[in-house]
Short mmCIF file of C-alpha atoms in Angstrom, two decimals:
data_model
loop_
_atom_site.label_atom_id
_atom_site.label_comp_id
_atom_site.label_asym_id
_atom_site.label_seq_id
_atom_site.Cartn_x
_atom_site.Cartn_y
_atom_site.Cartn_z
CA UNK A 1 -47.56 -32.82 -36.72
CA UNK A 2 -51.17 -32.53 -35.94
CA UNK A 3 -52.29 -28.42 -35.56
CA UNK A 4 -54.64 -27.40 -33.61
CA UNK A 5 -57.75 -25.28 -35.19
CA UNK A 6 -57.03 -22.19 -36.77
CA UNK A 7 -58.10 -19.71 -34.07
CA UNK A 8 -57.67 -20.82 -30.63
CA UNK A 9 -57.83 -19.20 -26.97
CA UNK A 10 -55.16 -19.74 -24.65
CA UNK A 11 -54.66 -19.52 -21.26
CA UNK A 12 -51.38 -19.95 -19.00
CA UNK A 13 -51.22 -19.25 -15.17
CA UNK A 14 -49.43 -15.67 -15.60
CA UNK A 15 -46.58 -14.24 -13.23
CA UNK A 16 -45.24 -10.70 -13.89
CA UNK A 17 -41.83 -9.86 -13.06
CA UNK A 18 -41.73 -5.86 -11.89
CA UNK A 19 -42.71 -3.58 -14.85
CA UNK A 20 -39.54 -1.59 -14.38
CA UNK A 21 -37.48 -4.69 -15.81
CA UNK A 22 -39.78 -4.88 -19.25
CA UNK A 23 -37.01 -4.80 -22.21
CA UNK A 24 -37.47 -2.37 -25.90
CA UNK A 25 -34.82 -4.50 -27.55
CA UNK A 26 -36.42 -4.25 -31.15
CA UNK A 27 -35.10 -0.68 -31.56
CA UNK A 28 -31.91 -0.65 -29.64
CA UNK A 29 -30.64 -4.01 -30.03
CA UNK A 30 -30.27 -7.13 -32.66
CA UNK A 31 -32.94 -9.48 -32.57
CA UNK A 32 -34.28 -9.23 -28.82
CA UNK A 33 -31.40 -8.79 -27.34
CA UNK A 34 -30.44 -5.78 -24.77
CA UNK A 35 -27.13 -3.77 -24.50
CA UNK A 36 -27.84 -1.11 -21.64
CA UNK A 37 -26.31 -2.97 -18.77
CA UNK A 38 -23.52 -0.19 -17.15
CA UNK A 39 -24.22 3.81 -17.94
CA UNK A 40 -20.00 3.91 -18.35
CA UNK A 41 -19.92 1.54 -20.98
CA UNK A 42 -23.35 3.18 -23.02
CA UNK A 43 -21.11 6.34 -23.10
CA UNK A 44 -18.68 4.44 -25.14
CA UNK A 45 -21.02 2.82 -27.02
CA UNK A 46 -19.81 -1.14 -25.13
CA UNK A 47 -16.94 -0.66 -26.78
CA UNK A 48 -14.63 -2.20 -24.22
CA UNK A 49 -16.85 -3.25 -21.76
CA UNK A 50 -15.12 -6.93 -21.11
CA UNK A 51 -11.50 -4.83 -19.88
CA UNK A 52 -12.21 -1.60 -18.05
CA UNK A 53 -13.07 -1.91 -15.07
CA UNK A 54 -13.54 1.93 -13.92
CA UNK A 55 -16.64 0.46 -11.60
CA UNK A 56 -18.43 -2.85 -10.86
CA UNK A 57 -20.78 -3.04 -13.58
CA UNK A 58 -17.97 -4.65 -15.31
CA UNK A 59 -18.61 -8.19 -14.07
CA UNK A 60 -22.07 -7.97 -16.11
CA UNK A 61 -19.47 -9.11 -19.10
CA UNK A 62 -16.34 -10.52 -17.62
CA UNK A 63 -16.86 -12.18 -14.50
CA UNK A 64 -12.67 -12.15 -14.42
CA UNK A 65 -12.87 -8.54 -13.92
CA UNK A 66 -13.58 -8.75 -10.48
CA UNK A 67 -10.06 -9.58 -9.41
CA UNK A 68 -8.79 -6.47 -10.28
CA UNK A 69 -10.60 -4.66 -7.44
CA UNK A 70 -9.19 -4.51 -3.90
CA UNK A 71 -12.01 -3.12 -2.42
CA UNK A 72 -15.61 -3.87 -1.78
CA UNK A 73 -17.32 -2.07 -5.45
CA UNK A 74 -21.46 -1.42 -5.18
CA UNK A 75 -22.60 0.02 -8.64
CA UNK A 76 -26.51 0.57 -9.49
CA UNK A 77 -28.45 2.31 -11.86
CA UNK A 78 -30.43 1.83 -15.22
CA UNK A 79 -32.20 2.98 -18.77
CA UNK A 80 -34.73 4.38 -20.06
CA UNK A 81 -35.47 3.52 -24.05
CA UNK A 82 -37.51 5.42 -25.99
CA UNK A 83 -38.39 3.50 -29.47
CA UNK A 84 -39.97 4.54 -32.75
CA UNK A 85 -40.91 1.88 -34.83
CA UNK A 86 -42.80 2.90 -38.01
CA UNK A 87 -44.26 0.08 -39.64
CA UNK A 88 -45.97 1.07 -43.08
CA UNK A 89 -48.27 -1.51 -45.15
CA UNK A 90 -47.18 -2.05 -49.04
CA UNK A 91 -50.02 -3.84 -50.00
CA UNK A 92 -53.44 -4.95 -48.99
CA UNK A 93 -53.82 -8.90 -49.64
CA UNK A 94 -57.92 -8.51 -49.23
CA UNK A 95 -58.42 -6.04 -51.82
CA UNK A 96 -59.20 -7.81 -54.84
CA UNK A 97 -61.32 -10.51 -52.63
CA UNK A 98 -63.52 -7.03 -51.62
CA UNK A 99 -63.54 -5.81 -55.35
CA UNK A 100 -64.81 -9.06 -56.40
CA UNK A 101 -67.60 -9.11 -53.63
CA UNK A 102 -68.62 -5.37 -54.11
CA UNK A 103 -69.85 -6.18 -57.46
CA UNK A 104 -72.07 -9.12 -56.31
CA UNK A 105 -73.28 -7.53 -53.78
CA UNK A 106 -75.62 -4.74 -52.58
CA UNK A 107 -73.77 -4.05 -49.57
CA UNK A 108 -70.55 -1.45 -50.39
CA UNK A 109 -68.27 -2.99 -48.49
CA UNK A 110 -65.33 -0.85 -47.80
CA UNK A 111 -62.06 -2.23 -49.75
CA UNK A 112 -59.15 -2.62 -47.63
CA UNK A 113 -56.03 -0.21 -48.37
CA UNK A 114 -52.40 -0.23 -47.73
CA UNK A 115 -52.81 2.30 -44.68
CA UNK A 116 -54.94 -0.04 -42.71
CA UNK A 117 -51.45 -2.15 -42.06
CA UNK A 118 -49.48 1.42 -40.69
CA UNK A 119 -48.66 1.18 -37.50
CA UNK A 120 -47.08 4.51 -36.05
CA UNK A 121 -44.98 3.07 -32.92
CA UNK A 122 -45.26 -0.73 -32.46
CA UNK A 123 -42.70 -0.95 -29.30
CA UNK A 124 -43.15 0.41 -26.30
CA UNK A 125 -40.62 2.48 -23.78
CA UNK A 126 -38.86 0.67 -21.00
CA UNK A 127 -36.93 1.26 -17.85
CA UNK A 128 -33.81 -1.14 -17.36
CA UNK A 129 -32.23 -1.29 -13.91
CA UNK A 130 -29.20 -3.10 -12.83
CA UNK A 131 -26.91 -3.44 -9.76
CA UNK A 132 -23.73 -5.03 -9.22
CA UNK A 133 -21.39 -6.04 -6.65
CA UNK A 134 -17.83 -6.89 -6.48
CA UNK A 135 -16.41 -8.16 -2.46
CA UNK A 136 -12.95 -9.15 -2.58
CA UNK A 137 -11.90 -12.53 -0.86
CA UNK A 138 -8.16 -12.18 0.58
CA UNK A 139 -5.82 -10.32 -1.91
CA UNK A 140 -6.20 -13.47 -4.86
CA UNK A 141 -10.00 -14.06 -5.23
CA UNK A 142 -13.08 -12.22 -5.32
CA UNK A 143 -16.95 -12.56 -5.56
CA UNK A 144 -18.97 -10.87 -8.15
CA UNK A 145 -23.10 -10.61 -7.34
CA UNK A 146 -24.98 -9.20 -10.81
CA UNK A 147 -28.52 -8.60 -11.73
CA UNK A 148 -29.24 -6.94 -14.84
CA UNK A 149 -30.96 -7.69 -18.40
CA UNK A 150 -29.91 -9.12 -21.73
CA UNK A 151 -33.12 -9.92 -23.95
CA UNK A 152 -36.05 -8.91 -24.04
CA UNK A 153 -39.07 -7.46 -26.47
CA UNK A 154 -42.24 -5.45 -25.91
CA UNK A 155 -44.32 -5.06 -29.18
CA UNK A 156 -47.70 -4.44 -29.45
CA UNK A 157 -49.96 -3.67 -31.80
CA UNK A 158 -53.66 -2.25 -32.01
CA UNK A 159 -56.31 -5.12 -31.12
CA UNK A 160 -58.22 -4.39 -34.37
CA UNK A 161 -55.01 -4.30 -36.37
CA UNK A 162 -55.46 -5.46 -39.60
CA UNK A 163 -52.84 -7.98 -39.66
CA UNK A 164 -53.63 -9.19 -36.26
CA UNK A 165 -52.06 -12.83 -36.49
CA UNK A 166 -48.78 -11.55 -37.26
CA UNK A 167 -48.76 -8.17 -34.67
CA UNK A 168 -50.60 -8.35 -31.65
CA UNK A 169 -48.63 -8.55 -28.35
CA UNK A 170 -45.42 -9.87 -28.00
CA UNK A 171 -43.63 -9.77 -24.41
CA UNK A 172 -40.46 -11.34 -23.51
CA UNK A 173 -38.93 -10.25 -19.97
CA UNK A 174 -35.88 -11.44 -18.74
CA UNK A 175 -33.72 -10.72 -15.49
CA UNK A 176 -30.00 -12.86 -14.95
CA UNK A 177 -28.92 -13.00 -11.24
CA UNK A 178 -25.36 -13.93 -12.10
CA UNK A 179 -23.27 -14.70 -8.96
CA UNK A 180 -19.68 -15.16 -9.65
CA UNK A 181 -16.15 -16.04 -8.99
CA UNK A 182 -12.14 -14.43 -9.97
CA UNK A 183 -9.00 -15.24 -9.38
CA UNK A 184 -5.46 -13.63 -9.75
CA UNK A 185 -3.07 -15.68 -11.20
CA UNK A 186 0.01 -14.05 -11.15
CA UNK A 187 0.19 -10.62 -11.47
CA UNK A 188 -1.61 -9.69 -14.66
CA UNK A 189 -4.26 -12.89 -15.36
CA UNK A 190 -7.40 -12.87 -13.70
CA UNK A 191 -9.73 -15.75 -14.39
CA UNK A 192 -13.63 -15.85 -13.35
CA UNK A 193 -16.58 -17.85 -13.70
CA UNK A 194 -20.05 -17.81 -13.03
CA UNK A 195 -23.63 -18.95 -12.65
CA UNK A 196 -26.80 -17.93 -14.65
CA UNK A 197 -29.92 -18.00 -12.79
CA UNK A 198 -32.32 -16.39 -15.42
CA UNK A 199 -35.97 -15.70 -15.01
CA UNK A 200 -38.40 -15.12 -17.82
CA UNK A 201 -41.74 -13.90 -18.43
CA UNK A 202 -43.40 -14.42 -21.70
CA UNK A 203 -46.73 -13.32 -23.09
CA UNK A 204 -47.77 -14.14 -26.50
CA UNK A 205 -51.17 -12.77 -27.90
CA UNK A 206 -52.80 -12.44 -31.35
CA UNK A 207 -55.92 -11.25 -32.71
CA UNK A 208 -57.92 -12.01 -35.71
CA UNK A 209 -57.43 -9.31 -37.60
CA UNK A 210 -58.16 -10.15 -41.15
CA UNK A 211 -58.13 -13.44 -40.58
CA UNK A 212 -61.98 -13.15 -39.39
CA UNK A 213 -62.88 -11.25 -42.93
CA UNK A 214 -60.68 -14.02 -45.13
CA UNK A 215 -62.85 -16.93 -43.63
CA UNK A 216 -66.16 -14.80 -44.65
CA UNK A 217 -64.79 -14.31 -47.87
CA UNK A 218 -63.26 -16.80 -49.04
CA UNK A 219 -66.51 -18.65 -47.81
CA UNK A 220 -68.86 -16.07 -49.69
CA UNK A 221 -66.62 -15.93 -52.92
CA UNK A 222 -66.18 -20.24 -53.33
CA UNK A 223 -70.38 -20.25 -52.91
CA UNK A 224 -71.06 -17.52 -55.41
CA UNK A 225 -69.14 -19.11 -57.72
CA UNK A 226 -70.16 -22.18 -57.77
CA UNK A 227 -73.43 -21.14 -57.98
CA UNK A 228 -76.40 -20.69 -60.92
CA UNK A 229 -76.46 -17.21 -59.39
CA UNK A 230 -73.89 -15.66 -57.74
CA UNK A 231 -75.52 -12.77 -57.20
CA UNK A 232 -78.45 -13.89 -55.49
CA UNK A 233 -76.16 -16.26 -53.22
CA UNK A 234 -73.64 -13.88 -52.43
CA UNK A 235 -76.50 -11.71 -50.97
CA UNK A 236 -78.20 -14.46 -49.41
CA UNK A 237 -74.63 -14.92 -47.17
CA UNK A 238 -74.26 -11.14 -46.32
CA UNK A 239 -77.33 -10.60 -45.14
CA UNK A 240 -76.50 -13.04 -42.45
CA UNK A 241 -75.50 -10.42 -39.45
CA UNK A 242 -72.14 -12.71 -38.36
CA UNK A 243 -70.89 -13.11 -42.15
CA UNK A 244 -72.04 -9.22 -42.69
CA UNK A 245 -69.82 -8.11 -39.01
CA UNK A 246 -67.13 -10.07 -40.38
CA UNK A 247 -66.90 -8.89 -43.35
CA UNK A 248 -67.44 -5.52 -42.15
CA UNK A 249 -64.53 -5.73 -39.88
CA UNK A 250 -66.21 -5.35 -36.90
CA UNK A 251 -64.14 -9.41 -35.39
CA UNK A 252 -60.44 -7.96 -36.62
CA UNK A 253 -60.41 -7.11 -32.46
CA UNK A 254 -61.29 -10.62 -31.32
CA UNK A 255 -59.02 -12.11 -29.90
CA UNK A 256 -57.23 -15.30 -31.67
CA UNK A 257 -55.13 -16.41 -28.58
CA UNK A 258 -53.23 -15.96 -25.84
CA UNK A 259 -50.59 -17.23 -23.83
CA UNK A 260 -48.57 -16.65 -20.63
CA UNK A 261 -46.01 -17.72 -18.19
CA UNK A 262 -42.84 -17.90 -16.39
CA UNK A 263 -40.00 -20.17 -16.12
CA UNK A 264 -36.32 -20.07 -14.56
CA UNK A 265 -33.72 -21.09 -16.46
CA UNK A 266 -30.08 -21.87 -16.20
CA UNK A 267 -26.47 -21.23 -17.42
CA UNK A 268 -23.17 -20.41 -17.13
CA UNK A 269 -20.37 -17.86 -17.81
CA UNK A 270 -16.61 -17.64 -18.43
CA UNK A 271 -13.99 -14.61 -18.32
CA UNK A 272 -10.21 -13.79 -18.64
CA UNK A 273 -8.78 -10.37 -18.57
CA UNK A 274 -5.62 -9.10 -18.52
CA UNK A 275 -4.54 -6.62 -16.36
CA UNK A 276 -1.05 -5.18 -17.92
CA UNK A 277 -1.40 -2.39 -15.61
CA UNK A 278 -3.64 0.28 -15.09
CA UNK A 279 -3.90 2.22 -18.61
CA UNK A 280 -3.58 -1.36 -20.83
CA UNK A 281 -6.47 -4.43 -20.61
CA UNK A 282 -7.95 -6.66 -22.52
CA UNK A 283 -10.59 -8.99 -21.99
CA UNK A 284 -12.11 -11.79 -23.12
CA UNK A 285 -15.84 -13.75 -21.74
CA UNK A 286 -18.41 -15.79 -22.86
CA UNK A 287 -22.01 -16.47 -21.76
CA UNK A 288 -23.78 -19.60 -22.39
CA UNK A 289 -27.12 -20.36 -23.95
CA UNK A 290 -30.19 -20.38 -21.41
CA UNK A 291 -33.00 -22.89 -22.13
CA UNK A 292 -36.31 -21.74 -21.02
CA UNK A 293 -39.67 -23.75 -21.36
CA UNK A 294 -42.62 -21.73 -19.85
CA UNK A 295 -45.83 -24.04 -19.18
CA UNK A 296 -49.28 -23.67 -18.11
CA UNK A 297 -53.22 -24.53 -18.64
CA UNK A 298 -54.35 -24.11 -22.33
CA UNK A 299 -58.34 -23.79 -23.24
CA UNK A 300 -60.01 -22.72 -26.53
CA UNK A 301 -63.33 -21.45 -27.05
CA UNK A 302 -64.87 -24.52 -28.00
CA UNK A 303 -63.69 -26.22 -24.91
CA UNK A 304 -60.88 -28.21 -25.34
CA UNK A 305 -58.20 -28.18 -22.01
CA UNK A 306 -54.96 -28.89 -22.17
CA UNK A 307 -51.43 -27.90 -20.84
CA UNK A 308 -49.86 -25.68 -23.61
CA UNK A 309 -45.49 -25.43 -23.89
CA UNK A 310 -43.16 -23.32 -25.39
CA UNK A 311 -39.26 -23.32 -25.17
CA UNK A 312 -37.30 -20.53 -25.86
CA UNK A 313 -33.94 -20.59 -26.27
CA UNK A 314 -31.51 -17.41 -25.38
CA UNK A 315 -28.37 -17.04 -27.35
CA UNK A 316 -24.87 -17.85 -26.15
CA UNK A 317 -22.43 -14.66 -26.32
CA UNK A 318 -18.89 -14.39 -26.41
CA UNK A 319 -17.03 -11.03 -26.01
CA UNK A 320 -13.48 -9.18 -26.83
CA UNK A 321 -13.01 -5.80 -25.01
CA UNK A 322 -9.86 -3.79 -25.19
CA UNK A 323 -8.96 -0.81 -22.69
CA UNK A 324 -5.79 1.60 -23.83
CA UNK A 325 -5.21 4.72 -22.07
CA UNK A 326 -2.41 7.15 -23.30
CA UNK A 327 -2.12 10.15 -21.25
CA UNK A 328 -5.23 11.91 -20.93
CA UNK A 329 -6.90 10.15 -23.40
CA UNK A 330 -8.34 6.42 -23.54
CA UNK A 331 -8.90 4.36 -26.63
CA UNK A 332 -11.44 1.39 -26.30
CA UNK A 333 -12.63 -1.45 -28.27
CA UNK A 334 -15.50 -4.20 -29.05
CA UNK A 335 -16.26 -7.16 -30.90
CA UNK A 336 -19.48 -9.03 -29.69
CA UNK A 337 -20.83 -12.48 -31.22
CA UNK A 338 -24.51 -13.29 -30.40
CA UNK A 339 -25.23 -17.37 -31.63
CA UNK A 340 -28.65 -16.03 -32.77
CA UNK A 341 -28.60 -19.51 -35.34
CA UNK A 342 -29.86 -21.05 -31.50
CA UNK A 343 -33.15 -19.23 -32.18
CA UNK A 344 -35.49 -20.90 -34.95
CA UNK A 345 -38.48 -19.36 -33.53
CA UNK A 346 -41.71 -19.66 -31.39
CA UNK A 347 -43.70 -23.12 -31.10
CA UNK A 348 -46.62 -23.38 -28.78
CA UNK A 349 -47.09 -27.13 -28.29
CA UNK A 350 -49.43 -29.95 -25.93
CA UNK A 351 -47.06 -30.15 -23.37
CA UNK A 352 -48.31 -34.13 -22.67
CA UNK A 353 -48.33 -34.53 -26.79
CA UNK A 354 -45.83 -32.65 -28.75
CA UNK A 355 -47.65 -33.36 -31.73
CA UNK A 356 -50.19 -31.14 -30.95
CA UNK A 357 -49.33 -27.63 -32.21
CA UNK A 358 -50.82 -24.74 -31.30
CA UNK A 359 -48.75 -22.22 -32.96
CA UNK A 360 -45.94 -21.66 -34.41
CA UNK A 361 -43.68 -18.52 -35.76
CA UNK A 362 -40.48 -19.26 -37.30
CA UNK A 363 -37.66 -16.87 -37.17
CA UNK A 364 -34.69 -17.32 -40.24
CA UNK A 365 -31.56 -15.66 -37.75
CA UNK A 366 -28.14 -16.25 -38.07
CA UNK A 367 -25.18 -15.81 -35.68
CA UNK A 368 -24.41 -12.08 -35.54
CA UNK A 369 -21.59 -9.86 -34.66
CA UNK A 370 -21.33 -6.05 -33.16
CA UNK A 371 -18.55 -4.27 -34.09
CA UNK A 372 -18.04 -0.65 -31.67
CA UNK A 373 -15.05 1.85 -31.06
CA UNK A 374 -15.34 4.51 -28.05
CA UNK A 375 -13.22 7.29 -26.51
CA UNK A 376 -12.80 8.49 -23.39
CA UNK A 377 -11.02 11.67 -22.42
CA UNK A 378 -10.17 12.45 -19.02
CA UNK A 379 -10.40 16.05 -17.28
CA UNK A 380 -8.26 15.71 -14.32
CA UNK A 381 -9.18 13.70 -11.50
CA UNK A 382 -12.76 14.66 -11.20
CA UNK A 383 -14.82 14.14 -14.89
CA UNK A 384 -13.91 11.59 -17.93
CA UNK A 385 -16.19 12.71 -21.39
CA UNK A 386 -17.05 9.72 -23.20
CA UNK A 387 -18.12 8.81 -26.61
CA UNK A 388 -18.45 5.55 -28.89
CA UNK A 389 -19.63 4.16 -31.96
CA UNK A 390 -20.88 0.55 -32.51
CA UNK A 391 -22.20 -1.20 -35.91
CA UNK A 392 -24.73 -4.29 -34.75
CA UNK A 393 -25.96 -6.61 -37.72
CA UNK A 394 -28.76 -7.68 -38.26
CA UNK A 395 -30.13 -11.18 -36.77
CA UNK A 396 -32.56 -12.64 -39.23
CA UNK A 397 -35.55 -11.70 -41.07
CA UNK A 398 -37.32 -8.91 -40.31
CA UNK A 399 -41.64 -9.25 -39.09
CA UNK A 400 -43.36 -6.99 -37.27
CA UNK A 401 -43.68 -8.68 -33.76
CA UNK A 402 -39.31 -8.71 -33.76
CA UNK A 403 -38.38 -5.76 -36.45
CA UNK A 404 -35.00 -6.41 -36.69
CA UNK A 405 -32.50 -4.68 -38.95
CA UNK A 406 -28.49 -2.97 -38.98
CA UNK A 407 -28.42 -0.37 -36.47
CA UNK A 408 -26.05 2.39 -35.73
CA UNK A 409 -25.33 3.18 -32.30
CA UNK A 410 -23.80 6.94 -31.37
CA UNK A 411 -23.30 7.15 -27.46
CA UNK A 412 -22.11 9.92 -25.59
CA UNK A 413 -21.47 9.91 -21.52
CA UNK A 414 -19.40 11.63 -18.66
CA UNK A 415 -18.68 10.26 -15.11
CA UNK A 416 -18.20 12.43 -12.23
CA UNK A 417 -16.00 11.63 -9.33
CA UNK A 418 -17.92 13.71 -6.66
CA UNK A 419 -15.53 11.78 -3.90
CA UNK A 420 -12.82 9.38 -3.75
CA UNK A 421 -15.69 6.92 -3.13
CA UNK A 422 -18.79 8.19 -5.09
CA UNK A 423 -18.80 8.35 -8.85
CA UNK A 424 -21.70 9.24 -11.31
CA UNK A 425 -21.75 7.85 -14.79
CA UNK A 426 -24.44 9.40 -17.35
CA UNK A 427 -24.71 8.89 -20.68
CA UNK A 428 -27.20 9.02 -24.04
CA UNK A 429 -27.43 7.09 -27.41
CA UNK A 430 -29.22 7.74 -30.36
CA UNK A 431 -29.89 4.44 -32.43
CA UNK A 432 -30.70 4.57 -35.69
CA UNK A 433 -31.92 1.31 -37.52
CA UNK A 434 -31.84 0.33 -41.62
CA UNK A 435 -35.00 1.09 -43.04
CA UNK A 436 -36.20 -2.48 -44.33
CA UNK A 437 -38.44 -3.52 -46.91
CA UNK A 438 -40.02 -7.47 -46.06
CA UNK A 439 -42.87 -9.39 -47.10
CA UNK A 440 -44.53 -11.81 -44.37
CA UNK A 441 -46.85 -14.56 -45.06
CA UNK A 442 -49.54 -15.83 -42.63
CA UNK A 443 -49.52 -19.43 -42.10
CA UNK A 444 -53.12 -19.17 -40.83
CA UNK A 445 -54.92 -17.51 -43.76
CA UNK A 446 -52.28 -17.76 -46.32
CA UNK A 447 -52.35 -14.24 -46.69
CA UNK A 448 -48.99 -12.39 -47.69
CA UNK A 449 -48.41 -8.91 -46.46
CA UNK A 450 -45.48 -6.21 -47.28
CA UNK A 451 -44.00 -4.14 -45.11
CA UNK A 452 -41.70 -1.58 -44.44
CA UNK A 453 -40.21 -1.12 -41.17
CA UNK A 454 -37.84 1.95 -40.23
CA UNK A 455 -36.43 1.87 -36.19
CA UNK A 456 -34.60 4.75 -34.22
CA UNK A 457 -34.41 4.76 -30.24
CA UNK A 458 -33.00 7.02 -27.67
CA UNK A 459 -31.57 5.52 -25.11
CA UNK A 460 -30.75 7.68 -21.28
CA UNK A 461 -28.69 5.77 -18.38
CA UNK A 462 -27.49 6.84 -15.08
CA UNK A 463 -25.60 5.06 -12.46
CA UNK A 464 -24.23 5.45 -9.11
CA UNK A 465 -20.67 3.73 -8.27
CA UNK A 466 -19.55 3.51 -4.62
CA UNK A 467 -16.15 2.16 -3.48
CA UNK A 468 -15.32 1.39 0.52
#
């Protein structure tokens, strides 16, 4: 495959979806995936989601669920995720390049150090909204209307950051309209399926980081020593003002490239739960992959023009929810599998000659499971106190634009009946990712940094439930 030069500038017609939909999924979720959809379920950490159907926001799993209402259901609310991501640098790849140049040279350059690559929050906060709607058709079928998130990522590091090729911004937005259909069969078996209309924003930028002080160097180093006297050539380079700035670090904030765009894409999901009765369900869906190529004008500073691609491919999901009530007190289940294996990373391409590369970032993930348990204990009519647990894997490798690792999610929620009509859910998790040692290598430079990554988030949700 033919690859473009090493630093290029890109530019793609941009459309932003609302701000209020951008996605922290790095801290809170495997991979770039998101798992805030309903306030109810966060308070039992998911567990369950696919069976209970205590308000509408249940159709964001199981589409199936919606025959179990028999009146029109109108649910709405959202999150709020507050990430830490501490990124800390274990080594500092220029260092003996700047030792070897500091003793040719006058100048006293200053020698890179594992600090420069600490980053103190990477990932920014986010607000999540959703809404729902369930209308019942007759007494057998019923219509399901969602809109609500499942990936996303917002990392972004420091323009002059040191390891600029591998940080910078990364930006993935997604919202899924997901109209739907159920269907009683019987008297316990309701079936549903549904349509994904997805629409993504991506944004993609790097800077040069080190990558403009590696091309000085490496070019200053190979002439000294191949020289009678490296000395006197070494200084004869650095007293050029562009090799001098670069060296000096004053180009780690220029930008490398940058790309951005939109696309729709489209898919499809499946449900069944059963509905024993009231107190006893159990669910079952599954959500398809979404392709999504996002296209637009691509330019570099030397003047090339061209229309730049990149397809991105969001993971299939299948879900198993239980719902058991026993008096006062409701036990609930979750077992999620994410086909992460679908994602092998991002490829910027010629979109009229696929053979032209203009970047690439490969991502090793595997398919993935979430494991989560929750409780729910109910106070008479008016207030049910929630609380869950849920194990998610990790996806793949860990790098510093998608820091993934094992998290531990510990929810808490309550839902108050104010009427027979109006309900309030609330609820709060605290996420706490494995701290995770990883080296990354630059396929631009060459260079190979270590890092070690450590992610919490705190996660608050509230939603309103209305039933007429």
């Amino acid at each position: 495959m033919k690859k473009a030069s090493l630093f290029k500038k890109s530019v793609i017609s941009k459309a932003v979806i609302a701000a209020t939909i951008m996605a922290s999924a790095q801290a809170s979720a495997a991979g770039f995936q998101v798992n805030v959809q309903s306030a109810s379920a966060l308070g039992n950490a998911n567990a369950g989601f696919a069976a209970n159907t205590d308000n509408a926001a249940v159709i964001a799993t199981n589409p199936a669920a919606a025959a179990s209402f028999d009146k029109f259901a109108f649910s709405f609310g959202g999150a709020y995720v507050e990430p830490t991501v501490e990124t800390t640098g274990d080594n500092a790849p220029l260092a003996p390049g700047y030792n070897a140049l500091n003793q040719l040279v006058d100048n006293d350059y200053a020698v890179p150090t594992k600090s420069d690559y600490d980053v103190e929050n990477s990932v920014n906060a986010s607000a999540i909204p959703s809404v729902y709607a369930v209308i019942p058709v007759g007494s057998k079928v019923a219509i399901g209307l969602a809109g609500y998130t499942n990936y996303g990522t917002n990392t972004e590091f420091p323009d002059d950051y040191a390891a600029g090729l591998l940080g910078g911004s990364t930006q993935l937005t997604t919202f899924n309209l997901n109209p739907s259909l159920a269907f009683k069969v019987g008297s316990k078996l309701r079936l549903g399926v549904g349509a994904q209309i997805v629409y993504g924003s991506a944004e993609l930028e790097r800077n040069l980081g080190d990558g403009a002080a590696a091309t000085a160097l490496n070019t200053v180093l190979t002439a000294a020593a191949t020289s009678p006297a490296p000395a006197a050539t070494a200084n004869t380079y650095v007293s050029n003002p562009t090799v001098d700035d670069a060296l000096s670090g004053m180009g780690a904030g220029t930008q490398a490239f940058i790309m951005e765009g939109d696309d729709i894409g489209f898919g499809w999901n499946a449900g069944v739960l059963l509905d024993l009765n009231d107190n006893h369900k159990i669910g079952v869906s599954y959500r398809s992959e979404v392709e999504l190529t996002f296209e637009g004008e691509y330019s570099n500073y030397v003047g090339d023009n061209l229309t730049g691609q990149l397809d991105l491919s969001l993971p299939a999901m299948a879900e198993l929810g239980g719902f058991h009530r026993f008096g006062d007190i409701a036990l609930q289940y979750g077992v999620v599998w994410t086909e992460w294996s679908s994602f092998s990373g991002l490829k910027g391409v010629s979109a009229t000659d696929n053979s032209i590369e203009l970047f690439e970032k490969t991502y090793n993930y595997e398919d993935n499971i979430r494991y989560s348990a929750g409780l729910s204990y109910y106070l008479g009519d008016k207030v049910i106190v929630r609380a869950g647990y849920a194990l998610d894997e990790t996806a793949g490798d860990t790098t510093i634009s998608i820091p993934d690792s094992e998290r531990q999610w510990y929810t808490a929620g309550l839902t108050f009946k104010v009427t027979k009509s109006l309900s309030v859910d609330l609820a709060a998790a605290y996420i706490i990712g494995e701290e995770t040692s990883f080296t990354e290598t630059d396929s631009n430079t060459g260079l190979t940094y270590a890092f070690t990554n450590k992610a919490e988030a705190i996660v608050g949700s509230a939603q309103v439930n209305l039933v007429f």
